[in-house]
Short mmCIF file of C-alpha atoms in Angstrom, two decimals:
data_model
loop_
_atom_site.label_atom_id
_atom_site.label_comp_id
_atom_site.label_asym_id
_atom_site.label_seq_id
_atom_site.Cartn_x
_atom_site.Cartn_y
_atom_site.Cartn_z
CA UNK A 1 -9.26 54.69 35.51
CA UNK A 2 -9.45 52.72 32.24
CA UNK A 3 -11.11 53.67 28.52
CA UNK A 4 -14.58 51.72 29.59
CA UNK A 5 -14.84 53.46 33.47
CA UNK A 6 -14.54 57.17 31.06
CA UNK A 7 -16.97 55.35 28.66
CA UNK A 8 -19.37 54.30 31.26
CA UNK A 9 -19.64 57.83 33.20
CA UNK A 10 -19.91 59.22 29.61
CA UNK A 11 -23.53 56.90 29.42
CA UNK A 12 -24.26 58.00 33.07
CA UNK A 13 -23.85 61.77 31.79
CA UNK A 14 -26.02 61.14 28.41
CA UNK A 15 -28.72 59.42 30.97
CA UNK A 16 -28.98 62.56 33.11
CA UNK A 17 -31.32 64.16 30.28
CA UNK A 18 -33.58 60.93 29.46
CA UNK A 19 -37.03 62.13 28.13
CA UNK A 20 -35.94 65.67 27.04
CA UNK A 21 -33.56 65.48 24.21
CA UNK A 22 -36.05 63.82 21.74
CA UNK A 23 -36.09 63.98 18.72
CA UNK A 24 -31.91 64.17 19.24
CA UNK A 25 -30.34 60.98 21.16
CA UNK A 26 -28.90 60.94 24.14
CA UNK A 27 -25.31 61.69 24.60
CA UNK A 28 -22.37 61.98 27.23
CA UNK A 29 -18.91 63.18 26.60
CA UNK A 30 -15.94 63.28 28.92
CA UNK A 31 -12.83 64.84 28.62
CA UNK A 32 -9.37 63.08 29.49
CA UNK A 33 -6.06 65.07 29.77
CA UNK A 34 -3.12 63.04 28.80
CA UNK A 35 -2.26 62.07 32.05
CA UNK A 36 -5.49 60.44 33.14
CA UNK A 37 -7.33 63.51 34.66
CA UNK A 38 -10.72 64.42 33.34
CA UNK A 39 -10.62 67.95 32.91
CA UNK A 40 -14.47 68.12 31.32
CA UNK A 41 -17.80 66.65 31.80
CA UNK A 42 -21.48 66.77 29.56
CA UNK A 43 -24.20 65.81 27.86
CA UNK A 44 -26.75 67.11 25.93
CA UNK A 45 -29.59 68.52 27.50
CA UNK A 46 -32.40 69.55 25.10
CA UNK A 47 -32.70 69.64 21.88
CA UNK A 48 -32.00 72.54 19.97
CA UNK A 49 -29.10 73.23 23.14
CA UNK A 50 -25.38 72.67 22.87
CA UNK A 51 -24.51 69.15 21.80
CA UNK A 52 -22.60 67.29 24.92
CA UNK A 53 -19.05 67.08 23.20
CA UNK A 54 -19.91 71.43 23.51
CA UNK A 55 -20.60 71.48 27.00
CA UNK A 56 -17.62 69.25 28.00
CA UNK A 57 -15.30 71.60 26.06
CA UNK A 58 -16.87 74.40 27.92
CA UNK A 59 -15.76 72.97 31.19
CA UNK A 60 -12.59 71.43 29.98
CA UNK A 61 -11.62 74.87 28.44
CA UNK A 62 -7.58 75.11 27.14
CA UNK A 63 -7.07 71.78 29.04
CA UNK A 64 -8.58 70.12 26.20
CA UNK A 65 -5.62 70.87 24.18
CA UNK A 66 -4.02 67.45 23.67
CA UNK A 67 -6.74 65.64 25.57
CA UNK A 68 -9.27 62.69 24.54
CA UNK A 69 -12.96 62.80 24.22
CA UNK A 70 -14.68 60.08 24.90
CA UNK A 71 -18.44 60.51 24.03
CA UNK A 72 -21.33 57.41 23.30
CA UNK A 73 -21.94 58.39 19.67
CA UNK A 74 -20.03 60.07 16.80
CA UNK A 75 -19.64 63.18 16.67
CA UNK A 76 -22.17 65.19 14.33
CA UNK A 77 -21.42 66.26 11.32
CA UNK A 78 -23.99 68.86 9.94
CA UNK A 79 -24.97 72.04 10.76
CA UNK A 80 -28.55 72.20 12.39
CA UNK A 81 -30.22 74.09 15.28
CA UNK A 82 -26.66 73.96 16.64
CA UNK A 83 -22.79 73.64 14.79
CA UNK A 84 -20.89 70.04 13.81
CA UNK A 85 -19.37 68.40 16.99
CA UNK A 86 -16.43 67.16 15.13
CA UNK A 87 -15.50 71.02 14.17
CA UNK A 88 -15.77 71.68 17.69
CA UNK A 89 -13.17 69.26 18.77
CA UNK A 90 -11.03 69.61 16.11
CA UNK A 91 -10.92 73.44 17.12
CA UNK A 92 -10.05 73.22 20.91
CA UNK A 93 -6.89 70.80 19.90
CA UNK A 94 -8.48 67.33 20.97
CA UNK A 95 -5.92 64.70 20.00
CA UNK A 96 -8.06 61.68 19.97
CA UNK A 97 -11.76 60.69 20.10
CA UNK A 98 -13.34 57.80 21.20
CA UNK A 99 -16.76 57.11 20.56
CA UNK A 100 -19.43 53.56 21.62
CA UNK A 101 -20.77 53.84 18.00
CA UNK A 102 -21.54 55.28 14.50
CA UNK A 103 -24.42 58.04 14.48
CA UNK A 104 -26.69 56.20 11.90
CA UNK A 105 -28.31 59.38 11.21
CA UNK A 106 -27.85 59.35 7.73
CA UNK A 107 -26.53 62.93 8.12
CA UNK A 108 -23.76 61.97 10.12
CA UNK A 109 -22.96 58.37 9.33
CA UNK A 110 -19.73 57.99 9.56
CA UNK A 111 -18.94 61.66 8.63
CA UNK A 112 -17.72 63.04 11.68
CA UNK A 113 -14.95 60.17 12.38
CA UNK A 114 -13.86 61.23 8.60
CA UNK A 115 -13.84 65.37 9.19
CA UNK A 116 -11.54 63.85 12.34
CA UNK A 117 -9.10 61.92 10.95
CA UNK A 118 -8.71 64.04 7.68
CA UNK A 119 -6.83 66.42 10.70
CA UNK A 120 -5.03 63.78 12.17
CA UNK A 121 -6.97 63.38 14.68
CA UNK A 122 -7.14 59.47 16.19
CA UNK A 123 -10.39 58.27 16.32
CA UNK A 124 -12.02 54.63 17.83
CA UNK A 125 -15.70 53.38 17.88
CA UNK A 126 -16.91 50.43 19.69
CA UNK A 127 -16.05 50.94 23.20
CA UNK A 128 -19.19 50.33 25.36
CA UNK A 129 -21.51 49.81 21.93
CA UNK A 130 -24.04 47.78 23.15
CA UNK A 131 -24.76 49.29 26.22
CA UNK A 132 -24.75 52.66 24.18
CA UNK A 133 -27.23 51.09 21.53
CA UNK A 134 -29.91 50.27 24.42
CA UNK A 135 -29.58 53.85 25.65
CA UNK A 136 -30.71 55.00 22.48
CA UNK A 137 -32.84 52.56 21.67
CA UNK A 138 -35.52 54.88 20.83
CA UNK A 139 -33.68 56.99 18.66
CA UNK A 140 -31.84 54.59 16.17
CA UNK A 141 -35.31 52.65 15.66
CA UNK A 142 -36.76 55.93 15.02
CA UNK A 143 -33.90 56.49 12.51
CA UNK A 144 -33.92 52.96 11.12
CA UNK A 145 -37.22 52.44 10.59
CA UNK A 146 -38.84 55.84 10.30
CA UNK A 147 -41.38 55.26 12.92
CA UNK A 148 -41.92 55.78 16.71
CA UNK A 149 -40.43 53.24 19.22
CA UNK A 150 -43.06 51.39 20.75
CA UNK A 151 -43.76 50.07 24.26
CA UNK A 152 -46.33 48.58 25.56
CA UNK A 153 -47.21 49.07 29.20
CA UNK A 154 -49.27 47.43 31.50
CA UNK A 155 -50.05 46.33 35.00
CA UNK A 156 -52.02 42.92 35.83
CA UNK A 157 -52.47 40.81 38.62
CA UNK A 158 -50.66 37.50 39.67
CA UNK A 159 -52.78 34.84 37.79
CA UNK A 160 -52.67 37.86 34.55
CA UNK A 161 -55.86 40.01 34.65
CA UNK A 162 -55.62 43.41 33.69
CA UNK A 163 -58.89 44.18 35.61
CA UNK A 164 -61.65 42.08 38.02
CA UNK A 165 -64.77 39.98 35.97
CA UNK A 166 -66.61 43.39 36.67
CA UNK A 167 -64.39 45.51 34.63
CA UNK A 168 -63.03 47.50 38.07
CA UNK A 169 -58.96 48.01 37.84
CA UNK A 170 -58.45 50.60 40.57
CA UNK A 171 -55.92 49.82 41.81
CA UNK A 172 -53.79 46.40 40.86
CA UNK A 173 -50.16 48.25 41.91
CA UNK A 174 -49.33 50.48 44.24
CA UNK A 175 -48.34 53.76 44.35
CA UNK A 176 -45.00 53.21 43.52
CA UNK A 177 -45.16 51.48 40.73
CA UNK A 178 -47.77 53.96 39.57
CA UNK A 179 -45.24 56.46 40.30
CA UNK A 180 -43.24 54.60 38.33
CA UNK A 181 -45.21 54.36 35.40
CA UNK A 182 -45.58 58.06 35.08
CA UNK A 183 -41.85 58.34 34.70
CA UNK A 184 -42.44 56.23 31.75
CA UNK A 185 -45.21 58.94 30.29
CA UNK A 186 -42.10 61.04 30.80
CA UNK A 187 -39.83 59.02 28.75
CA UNK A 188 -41.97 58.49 25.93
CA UNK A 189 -43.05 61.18 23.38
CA UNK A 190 -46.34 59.93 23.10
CA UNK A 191 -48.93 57.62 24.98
CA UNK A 192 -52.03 55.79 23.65
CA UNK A 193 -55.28 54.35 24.54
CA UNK A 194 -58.01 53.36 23.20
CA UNK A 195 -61.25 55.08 23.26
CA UNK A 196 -62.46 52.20 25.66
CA UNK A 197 -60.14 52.44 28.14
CA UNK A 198 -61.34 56.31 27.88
CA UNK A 199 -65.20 55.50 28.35
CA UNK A 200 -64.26 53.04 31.64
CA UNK A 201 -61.07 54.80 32.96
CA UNK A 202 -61.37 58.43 32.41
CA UNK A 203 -57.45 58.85 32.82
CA UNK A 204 -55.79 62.05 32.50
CA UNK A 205 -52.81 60.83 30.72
CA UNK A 206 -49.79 63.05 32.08
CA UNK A 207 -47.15 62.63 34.49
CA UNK A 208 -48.88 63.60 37.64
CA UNK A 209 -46.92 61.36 39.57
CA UNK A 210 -43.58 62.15 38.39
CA UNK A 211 -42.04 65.51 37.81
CA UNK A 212 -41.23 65.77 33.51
CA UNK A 213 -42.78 66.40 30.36
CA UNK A 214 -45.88 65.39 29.97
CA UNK A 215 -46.56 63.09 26.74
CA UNK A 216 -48.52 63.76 23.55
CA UNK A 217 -51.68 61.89 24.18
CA UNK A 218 -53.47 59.86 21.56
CA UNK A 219 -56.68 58.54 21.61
CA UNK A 220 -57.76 55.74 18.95
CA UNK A 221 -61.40 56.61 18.46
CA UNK A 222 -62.65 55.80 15.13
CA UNK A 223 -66.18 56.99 15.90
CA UNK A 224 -65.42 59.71 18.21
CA UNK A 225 -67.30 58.69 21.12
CA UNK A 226 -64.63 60.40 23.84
CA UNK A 227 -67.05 62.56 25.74
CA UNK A 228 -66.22 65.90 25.43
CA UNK A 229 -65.37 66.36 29.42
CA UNK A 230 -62.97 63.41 29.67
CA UNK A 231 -59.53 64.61 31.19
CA UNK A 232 -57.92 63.77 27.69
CA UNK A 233 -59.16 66.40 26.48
CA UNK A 234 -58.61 68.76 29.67
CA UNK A 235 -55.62 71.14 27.98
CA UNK A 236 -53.19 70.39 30.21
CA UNK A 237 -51.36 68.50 27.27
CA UNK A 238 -51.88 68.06 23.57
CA UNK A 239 -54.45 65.32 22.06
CA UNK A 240 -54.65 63.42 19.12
CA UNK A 241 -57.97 61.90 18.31
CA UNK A 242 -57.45 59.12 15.56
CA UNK A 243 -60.65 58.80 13.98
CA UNK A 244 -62.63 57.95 10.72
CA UNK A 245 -62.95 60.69 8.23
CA UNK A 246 -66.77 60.15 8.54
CA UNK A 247 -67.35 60.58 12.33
CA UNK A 248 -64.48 63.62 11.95
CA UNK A 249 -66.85 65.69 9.39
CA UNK A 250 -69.93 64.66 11.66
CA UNK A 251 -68.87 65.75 15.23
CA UNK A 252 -64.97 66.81 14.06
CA UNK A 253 -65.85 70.34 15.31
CA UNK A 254 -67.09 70.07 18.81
CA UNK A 255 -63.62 68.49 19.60
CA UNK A 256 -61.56 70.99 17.40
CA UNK A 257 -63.04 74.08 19.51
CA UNK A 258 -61.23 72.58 22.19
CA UNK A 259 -57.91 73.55 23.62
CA UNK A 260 -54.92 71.00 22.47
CA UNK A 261 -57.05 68.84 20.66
CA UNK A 262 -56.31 67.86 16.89
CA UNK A 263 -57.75 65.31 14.53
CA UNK A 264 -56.56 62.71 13.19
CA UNK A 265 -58.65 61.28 10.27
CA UNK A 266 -57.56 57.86 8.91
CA UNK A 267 -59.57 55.71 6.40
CA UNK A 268 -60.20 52.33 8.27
CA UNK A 269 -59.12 48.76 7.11
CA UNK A 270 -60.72 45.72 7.90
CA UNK A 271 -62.79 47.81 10.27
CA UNK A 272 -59.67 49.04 12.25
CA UNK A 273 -57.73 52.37 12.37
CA UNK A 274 -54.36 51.34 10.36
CA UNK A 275 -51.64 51.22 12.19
CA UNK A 276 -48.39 51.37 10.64
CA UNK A 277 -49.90 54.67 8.59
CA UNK A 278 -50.80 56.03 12.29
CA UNK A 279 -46.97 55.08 13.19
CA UNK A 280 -45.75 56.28 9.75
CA UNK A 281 -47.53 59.95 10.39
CA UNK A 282 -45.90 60.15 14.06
CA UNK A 283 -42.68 59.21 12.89
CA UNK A 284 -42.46 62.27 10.36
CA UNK A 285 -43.69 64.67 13.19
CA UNK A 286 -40.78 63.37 14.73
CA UNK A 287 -42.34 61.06 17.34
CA UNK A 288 -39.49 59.10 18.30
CA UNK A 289 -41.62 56.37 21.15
CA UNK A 290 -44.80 55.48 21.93
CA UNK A 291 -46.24 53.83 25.17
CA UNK A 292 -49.03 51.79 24.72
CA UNK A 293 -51.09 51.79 27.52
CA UNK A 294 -54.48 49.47 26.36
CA UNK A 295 -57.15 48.73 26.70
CA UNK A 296 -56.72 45.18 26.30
CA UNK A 297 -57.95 44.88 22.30
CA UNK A 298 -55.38 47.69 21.78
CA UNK A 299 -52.60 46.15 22.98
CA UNK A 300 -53.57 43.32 21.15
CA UNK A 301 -53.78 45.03 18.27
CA UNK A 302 -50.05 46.10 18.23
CA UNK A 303 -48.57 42.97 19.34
CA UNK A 304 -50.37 41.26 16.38
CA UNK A 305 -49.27 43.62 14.18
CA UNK A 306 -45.63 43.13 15.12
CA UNK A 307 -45.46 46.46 15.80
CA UNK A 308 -43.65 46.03 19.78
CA UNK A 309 -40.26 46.75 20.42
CA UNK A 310 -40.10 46.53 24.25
CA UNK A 311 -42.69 45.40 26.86
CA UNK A 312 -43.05 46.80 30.77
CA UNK A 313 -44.98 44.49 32.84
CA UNK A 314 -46.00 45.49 36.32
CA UNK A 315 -47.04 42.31 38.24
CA UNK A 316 -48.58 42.72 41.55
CA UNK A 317 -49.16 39.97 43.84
CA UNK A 318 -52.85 39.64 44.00
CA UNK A 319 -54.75 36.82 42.57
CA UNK A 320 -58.07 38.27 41.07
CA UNK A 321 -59.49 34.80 39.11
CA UNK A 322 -62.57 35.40 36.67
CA UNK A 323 -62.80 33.49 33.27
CA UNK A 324 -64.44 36.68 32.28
CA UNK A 325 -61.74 39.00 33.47
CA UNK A 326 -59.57 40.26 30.49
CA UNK A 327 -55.82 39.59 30.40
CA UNK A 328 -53.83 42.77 28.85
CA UNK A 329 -53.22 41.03 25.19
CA UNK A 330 -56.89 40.84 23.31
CA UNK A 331 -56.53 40.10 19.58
CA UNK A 332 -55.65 37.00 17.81
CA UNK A 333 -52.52 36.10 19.54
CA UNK A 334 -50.05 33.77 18.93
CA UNK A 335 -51.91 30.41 18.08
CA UNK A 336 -49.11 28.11 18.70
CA UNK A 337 -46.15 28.61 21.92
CA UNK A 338 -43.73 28.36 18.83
CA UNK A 339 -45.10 31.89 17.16
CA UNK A 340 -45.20 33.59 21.22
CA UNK A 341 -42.49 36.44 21.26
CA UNK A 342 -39.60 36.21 23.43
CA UNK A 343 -38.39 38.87 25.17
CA UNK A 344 -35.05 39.51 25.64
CA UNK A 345 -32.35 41.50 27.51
CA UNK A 346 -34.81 40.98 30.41
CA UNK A 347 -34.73 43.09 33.54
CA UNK A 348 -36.63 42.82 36.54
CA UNK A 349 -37.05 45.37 39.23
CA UNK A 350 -38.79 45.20 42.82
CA UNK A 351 -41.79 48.53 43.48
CA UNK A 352 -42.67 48.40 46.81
CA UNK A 353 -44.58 44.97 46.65
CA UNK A 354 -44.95 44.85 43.12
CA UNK A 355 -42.67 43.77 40.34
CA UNK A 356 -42.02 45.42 37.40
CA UNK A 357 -40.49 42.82 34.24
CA UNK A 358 -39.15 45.23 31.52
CA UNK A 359 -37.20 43.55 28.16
CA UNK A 360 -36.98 43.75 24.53
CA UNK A 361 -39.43 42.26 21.99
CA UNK A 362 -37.87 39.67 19.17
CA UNK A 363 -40.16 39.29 15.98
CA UNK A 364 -40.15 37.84 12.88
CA UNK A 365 -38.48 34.69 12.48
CA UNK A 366 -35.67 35.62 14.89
CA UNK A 367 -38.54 34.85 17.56
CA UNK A 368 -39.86 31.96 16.60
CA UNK A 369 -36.12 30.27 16.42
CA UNK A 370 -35.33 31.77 19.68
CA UNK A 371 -38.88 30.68 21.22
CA UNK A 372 -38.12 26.82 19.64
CA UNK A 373 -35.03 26.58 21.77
CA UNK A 374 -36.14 27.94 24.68
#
């Protein structure tokens, strides 16, 4: 085997927890003897458990002595719910570490390949970086920019309605792509709707479909019209209600008796909940990704805003027509092709009959010089 086939079943470890480690990223390690023999496997399961380079020592035991670690981001640093990495390896005699990239946690940055090589031990970074960087795509956004990653999900027909001309949408996939779906409830911290898509849907919100961890789930509802029997409100998970400070001191309590419910007041703009202070709020409750799930003025709302890093399309192969029949971006939109985002990195992936088109979002001017040479 070569440094990028350790490298790669280092990702394929780190994957094995995807949806449970947040707010921590994900990480792999494996363990190398010096003569090619990998003596250790792990990854981090949960946060506030061992760290992976941990659990691969654990396994490797004294034939780590001498060995190499390869592991898909540096090694921390600082003492937290758990000890520094890089003291950990340093201790059980590894020789050399390899790592796909820095930890831009400001509270490791750099400082673990430093403790390292201040004991002479080798260290390399790069190996397998990109594909590392879209495995934690949620968590370095959620480091870089303070706020949640955000995706916006949703499923439409072949000619792009989101429901028929008489507002029906039950069901445009199949079950496995609404399996499928769930698994993204999973993977995301937190999922939101609008109080529309409450009134006409009903939905429940959790990851019936898929065994995990069912999702905060947020409701933007600046007059608090969510009935008080709607499944979002049903206990089985936490809910947010975003709402406006008026309609939360005029029916706030009804909601806050409630099991799992909170409030969320927020002073409207322009007539709207804000946003990026919504994001902003989530991010420092460590919300690290958000699934946006509609209605179709909501996801509008975000992709306006700028405010989408990746997109999930499911696409099933009906053709419902309707010039009445919404498409899943309301809003504005872009008025010219030029100002449409591009996505990128583009994956597509067949679900039963349906498809599934998954990629990330480019904004700013990035996207419109990428859209005008497409």
């Amino acid at each position: 085997m070569q440094d990028r086939d350790y490298m790669e079943l280092a990702l394929r470890e780190a994957a094995k927890a995807a949806g449970y480690t947040s707010p921590n990223p994900l990480v792999g390690c494996v363990i190398v003897s010096p003569k090619g023999e990998i003596v250790g496997t792990g990854y981090h399961h949960k946060a506030g458990e061992a760290h992976a380079e941990v659990n691969a020592l654990a396994v490797a035991g004294a034939a780590a002595k001498g060995a190499t670690a390869y592991v898909t981001l540096e090694p921390c640093s600082h003492y937290g719910r758990t000890g520094p990495c890089c003291r950990a390896l340093a201790a059980a005699g590894i020789k050399k570490v390899v790592a796909a990239m820095v930890d831009p946690n400001p509270k490791v940055a750099g400082q673990g390949f430093a403790y390292l090589r201040e004991r002479g031990i080798e260290t390399e970074v790069g190996l397998c970086a990109e594909e590392a960087a879209k495995q934690n795509e949620i968590f370095l956004t959620w480091i870089e920019k303070g706020r949640p990653f955000i995706s916006l999900k949703y499923a439409m027909t072949l000619d792009g309605k989101l429901a028929a001309a008489g507002g029906d949408s039950k069901w445009i996939t199949g079950a496995e792509a609404r399996s499928f779906a769930h698994k993204l409830r999973h993977l995301h911290d937190a999922v939101l709707v609008g109080a529309g898509t409450v009134l006409a849907d009903d939905p429940q919100l959790t990851c019936r479909l898929f065994e995990g961890k069912d999702p905060l789930r947020i409701v933007l509802d600046s007059r608090l019209r969510t009935p008080l029997h709607a499944k979002v409100l049903n206990g089985e998970a936490p809910t947010l209600l975003v709402c406006s400070p008026a309609a939360a001191a005029a029916k706030g309590s009804a909601y806050l008796r409630l099991p799992q419910v909170e409030l969320l007041p927020l002073e409207e703009r322009d007539g709207r909940l804000p946003l990026p202070k919504l994001l902003e709020i989530l991010g420092q409750r460590c919300c690290t990704s958000l699934l946006v799930e509609g209605g179709s003025e909501v996801l509008g709302s975000f992709f306006d805003a700028g405010l989408v890093d990746r997109c999930w399309a499911f696409i099933a192969p009906k053709l419902c027509g309707g010039s009445e029949a919404l498409s899943p971006l309301g809003g504005r939109g872009a008025r010219l092709m030029k100002e449409a985002r591009l996505l990128y990195d583009a994956e597509t992936k067949k679900l039963g009959p349906d498809l599934l088109v998954t990629g990330r979002i480019i904004q700013g001017k990035a996207g419109e010089e990428a859209c005008s040479q497409g």
